[in-house]
mmCIF file of C-alpha atoms in Angstrom:
data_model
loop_
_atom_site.group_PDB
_atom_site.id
_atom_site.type_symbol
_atom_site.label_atom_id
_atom_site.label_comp_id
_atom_site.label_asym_id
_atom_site.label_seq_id
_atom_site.Cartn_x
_atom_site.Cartn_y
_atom_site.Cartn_z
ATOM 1 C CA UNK W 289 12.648 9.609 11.932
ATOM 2 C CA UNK W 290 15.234 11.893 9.944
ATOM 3 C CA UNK W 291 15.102 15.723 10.538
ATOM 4 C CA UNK W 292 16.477 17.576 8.263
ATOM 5 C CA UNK W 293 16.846 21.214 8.633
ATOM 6 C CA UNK W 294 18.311 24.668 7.559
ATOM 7 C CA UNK W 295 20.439 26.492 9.306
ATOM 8 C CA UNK W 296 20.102 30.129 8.415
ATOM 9 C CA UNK W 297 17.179 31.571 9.834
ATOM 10 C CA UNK W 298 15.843 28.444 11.160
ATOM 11 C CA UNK W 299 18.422 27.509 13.857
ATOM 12 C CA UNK W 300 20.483 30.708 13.876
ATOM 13 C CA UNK W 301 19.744 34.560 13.880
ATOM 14 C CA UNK W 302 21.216 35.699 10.601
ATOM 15 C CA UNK W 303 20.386 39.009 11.507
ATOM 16 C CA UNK W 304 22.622 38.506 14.469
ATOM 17 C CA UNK W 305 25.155 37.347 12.446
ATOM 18 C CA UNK W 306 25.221 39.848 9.869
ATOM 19 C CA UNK W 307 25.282 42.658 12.797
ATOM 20 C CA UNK W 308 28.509 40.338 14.387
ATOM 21 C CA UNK W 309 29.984 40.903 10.537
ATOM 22 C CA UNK W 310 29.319 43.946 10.589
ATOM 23 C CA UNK W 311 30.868 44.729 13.713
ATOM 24 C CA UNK W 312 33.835 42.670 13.137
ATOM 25 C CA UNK W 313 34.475 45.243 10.260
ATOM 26 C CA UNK W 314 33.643 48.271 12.280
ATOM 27 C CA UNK W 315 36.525 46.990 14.639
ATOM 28 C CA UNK W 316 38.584 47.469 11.358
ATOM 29 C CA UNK W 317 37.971 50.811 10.606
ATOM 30 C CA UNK W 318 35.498 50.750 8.199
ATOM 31 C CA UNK W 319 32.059 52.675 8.585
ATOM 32 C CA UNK W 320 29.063 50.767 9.312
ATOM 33 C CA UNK W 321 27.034 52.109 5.872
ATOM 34 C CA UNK W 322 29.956 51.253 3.270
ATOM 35 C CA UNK W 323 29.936 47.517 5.221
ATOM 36 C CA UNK W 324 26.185 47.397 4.676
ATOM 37 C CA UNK W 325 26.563 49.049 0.977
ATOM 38 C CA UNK W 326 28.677 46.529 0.165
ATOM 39 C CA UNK W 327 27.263 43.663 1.684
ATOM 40 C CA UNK W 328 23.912 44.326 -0.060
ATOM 41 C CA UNK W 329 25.323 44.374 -3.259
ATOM 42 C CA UNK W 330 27.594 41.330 -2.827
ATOM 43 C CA UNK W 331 23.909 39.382 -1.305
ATOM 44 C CA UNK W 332 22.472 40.557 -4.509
ATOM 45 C CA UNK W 333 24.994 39.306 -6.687
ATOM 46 C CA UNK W 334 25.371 36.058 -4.197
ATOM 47 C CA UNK W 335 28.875 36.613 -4.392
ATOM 48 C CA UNK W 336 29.056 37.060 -0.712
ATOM 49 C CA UNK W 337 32.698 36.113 0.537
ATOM 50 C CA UNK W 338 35.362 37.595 3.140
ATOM 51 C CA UNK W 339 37.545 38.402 0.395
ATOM 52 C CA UNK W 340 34.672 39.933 -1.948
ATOM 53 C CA UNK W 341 33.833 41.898 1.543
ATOM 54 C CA UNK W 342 37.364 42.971 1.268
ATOM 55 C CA UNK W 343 37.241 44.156 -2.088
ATOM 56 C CA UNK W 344 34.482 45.528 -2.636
ATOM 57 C CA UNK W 345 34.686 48.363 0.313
ATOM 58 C CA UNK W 346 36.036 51.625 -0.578
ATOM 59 C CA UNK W 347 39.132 52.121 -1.283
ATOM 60 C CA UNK W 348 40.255 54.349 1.753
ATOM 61 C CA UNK W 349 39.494 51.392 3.909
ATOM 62 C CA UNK W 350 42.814 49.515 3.122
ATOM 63 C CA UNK W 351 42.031 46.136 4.468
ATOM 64 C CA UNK W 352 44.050 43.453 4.253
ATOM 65 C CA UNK W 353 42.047 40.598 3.212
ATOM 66 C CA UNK W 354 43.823 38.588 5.837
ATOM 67 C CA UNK W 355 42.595 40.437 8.408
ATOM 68 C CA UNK W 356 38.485 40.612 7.643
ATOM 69 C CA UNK W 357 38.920 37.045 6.889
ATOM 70 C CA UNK W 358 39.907 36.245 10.243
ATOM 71 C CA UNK W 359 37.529 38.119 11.879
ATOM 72 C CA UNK W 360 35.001 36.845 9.342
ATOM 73 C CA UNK W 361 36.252 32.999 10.439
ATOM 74 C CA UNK W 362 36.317 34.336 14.104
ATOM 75 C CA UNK W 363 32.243 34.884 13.839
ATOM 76 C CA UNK W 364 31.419 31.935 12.021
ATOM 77 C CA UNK W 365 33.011 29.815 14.286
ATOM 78 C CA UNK W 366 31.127 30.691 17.213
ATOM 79 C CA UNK W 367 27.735 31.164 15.049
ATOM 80 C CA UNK W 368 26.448 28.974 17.856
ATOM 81 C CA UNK W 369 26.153 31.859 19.755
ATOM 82 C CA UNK W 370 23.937 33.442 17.723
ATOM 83 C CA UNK W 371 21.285 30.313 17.368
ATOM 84 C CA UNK W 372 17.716 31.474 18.324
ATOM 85 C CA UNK W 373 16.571 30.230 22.367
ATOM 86 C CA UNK W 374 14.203 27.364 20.736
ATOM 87 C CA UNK W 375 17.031 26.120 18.492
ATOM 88 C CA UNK W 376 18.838 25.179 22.063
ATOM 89 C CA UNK W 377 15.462 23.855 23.505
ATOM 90 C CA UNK W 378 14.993 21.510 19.651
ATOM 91 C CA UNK W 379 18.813 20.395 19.965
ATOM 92 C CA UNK W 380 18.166 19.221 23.490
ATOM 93 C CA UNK W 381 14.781 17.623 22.799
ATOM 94 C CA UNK W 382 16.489 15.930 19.203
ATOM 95 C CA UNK W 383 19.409 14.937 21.221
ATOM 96 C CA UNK W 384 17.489 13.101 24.037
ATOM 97 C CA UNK W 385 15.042 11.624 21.329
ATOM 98 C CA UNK W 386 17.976 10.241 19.162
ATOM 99 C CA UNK W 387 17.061 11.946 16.543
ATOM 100 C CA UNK W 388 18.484 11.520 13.130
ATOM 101 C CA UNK W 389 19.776 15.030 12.328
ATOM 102 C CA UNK W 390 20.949 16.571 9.276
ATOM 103 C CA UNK W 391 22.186 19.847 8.822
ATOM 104 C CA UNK W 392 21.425 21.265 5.321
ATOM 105 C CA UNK W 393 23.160 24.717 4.284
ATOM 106 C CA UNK W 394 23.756 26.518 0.976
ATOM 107 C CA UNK W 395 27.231 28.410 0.255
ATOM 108 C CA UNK W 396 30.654 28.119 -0.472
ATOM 109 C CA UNK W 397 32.262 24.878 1.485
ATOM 110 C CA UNK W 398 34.552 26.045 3.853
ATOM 111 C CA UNK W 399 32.534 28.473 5.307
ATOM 112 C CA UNK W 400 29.815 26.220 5.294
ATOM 113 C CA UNK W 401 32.032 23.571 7.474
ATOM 114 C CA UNK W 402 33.088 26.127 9.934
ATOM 115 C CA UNK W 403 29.159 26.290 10.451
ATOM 116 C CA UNK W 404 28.711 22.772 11.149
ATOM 117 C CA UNK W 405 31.607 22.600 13.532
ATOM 118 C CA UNK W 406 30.265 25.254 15.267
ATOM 119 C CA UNK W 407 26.496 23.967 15.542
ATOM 120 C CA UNK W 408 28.290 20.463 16.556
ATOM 121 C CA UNK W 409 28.341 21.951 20.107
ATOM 122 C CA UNK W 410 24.332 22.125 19.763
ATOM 123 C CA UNK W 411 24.063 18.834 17.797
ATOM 124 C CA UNK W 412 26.976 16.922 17.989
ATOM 125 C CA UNK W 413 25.518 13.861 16.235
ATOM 126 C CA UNK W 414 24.189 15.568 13.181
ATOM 127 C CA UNK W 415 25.292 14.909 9.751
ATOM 128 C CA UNK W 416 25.565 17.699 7.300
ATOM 129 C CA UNK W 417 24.793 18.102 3.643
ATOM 130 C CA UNK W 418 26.801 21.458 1.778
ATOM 131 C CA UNK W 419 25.621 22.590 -1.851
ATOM 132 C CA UNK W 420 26.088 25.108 -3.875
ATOM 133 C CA UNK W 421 23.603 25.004 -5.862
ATOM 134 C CA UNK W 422 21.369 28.673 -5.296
ATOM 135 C CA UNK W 423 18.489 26.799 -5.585
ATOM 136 C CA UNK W 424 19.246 23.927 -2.760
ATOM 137 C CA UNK W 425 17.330 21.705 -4.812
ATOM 138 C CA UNK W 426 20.011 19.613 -6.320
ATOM 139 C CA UNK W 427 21.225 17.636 -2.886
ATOM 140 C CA UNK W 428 17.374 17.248 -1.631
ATOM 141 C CA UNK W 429 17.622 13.646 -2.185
ATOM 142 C CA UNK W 430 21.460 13.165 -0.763
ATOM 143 C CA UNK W 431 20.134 14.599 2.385
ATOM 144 C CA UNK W 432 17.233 12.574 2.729
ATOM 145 C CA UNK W 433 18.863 9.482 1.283
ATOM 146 C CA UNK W 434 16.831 6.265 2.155
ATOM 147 C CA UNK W 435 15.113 7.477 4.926
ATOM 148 C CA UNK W 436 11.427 6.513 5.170
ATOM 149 C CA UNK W 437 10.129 8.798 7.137
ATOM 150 C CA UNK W 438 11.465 12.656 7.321
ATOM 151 C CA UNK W 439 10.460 16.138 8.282
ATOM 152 C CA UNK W 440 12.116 19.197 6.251
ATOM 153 C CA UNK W 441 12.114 22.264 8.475
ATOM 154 C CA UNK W 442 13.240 25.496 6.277
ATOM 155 C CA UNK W 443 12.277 28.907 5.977
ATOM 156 C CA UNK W 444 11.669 28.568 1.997
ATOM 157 C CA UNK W 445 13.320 31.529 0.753
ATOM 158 C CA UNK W 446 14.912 29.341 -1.769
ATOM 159 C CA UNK W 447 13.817 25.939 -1.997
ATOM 160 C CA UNK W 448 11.113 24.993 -4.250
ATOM 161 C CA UNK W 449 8.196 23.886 -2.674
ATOM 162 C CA UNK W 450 5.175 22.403 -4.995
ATOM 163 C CA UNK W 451 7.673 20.953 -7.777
ATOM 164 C CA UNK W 452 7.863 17.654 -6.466
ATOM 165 C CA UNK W 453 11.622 17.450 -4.968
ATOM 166 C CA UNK W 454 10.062 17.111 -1.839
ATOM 167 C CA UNK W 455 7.208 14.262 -2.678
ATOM 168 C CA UNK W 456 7.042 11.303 0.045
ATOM 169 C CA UNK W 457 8.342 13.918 3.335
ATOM 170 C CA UNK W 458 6.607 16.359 5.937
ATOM 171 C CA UNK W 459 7.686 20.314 5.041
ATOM 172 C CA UNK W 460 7.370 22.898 7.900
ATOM 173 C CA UNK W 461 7.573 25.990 6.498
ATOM 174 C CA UNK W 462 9.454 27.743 9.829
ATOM 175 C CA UNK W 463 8.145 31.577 9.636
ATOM 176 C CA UNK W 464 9.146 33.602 12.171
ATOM 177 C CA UNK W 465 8.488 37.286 10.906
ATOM 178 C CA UNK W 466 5.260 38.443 9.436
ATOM 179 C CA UNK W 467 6.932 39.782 6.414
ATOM 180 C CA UNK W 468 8.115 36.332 5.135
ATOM 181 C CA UNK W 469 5.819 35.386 2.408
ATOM 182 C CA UNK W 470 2.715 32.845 3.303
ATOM 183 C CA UNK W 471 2.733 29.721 1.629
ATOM 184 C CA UNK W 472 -0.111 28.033 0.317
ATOM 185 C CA UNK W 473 -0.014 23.940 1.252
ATOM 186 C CA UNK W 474 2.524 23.705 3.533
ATOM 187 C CA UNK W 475 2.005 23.610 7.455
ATOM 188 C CA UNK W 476 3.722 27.074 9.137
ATOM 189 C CA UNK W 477 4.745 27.213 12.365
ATOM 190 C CA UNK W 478 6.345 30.471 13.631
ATOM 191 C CA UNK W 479 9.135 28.355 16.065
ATOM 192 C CA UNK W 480 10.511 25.250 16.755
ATOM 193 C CA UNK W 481 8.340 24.703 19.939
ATOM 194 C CA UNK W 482 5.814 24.974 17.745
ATOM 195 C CA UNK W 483 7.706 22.779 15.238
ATOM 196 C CA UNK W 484 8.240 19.816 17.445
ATOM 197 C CA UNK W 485 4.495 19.832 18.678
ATOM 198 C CA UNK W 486 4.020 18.997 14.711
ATOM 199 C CA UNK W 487 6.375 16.568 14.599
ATOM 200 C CA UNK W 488 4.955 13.521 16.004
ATOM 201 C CA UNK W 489 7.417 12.374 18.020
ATOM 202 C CA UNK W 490 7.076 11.909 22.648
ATOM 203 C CA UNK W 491 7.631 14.373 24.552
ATOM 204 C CA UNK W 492 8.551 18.110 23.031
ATOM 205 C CA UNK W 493 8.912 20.912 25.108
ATOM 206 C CA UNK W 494 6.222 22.935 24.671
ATOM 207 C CA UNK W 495 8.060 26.499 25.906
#
């Protein structure tokens, strides 16, 4: 069995990890409503970088981009701490199971890695799959690759789901918050405990 699965609000808290950004600038100088200006705008262009960060704050905040890049690498690289409590419970239950894992995550490469290295600690046998494409459609089938049987946990903002780049796998559509859209043919679960009772595999924790 292959599991493939997202990383941003699936395994870890991107809430958390915005507030750590956000913090990390804070630390800086700058004022926790021109961070968030500017980070909304840079989401909504999906131009989201340390150096755009840098930019794209007012100009009385005189950054160096040196410096919120470090603190931006400083976060990512322990984005492990910020992993929801069933992400620990799934690594431990796909480690014991010798799972196939495969870590699938959108952005720009190098922050992307950083990710991976960081998750490593949680699921140090995992294989990872980067792309940049918006959509995360165009690396679907490097990530599954010949695998006969897999199981695509994501929370869907993105990724088409009823086009067919999915046909011959098992979708859970992870929803943890009521305000993420419903999705019609697809089985939700609201956690991975909830997750790996889908899954059919021995022995999930069930809390």
């Amino acid at each position: 069995m292959k599991i493939i699965c997202d990383i941003d609000d699936v395994l870890v808290n991107a809430g958390a990890v915005k507030r750590a950004l956000a913090q990390s600038a804070v630390d800086l100088g700058v004022r926790p409503q021109h961070f968030w200006s500017a980070y909304r705008e840079l989401r909504k262009q999906g131009e989201f970088s340390p150096k755009a960060l840098a930019k794209a704050l007012p100009q009385q905040f005189t950054l160096k981009q040196k410096d919120i890049v470090k603190r931006y690498a400083g976060v990512v690289a322990q984005i492990d701490r910020c992993v929801y409590p069933d992400s620990k419970a799934f690594a431990r239950w796909c480690n014991k199971t010798k799972q196939t894992m495969v870590l699938y995550t959108y952005g720009e490469p190098q922050t992307q890695r950083k990710k991976i290295s960081a998750l490593k600690r949680l699921f140090p046998q995992a294989k990872a799959v980067i792309t940049t494409d918006r959509s995360k459609r165009r690396d679907i089938k490097k990530a599954v690759g010949r695998a006969k049987s897999w199981v695509w946990l994501d929370d869907f903002k993105s990724v088409p789901v009823n086009d067919g780049a999915f046909r011959g796998g098992t979708l859970l559509y992870i929803r943890r918050r009521a305000s993420q859209p419903a999705l019609k043919g697809i089985t939700t679960v609201k956690n991975l405990f909830q997750a790996m009772k889908s899954i059919t595999l021995p022995n999930p924790p069930l809390a």
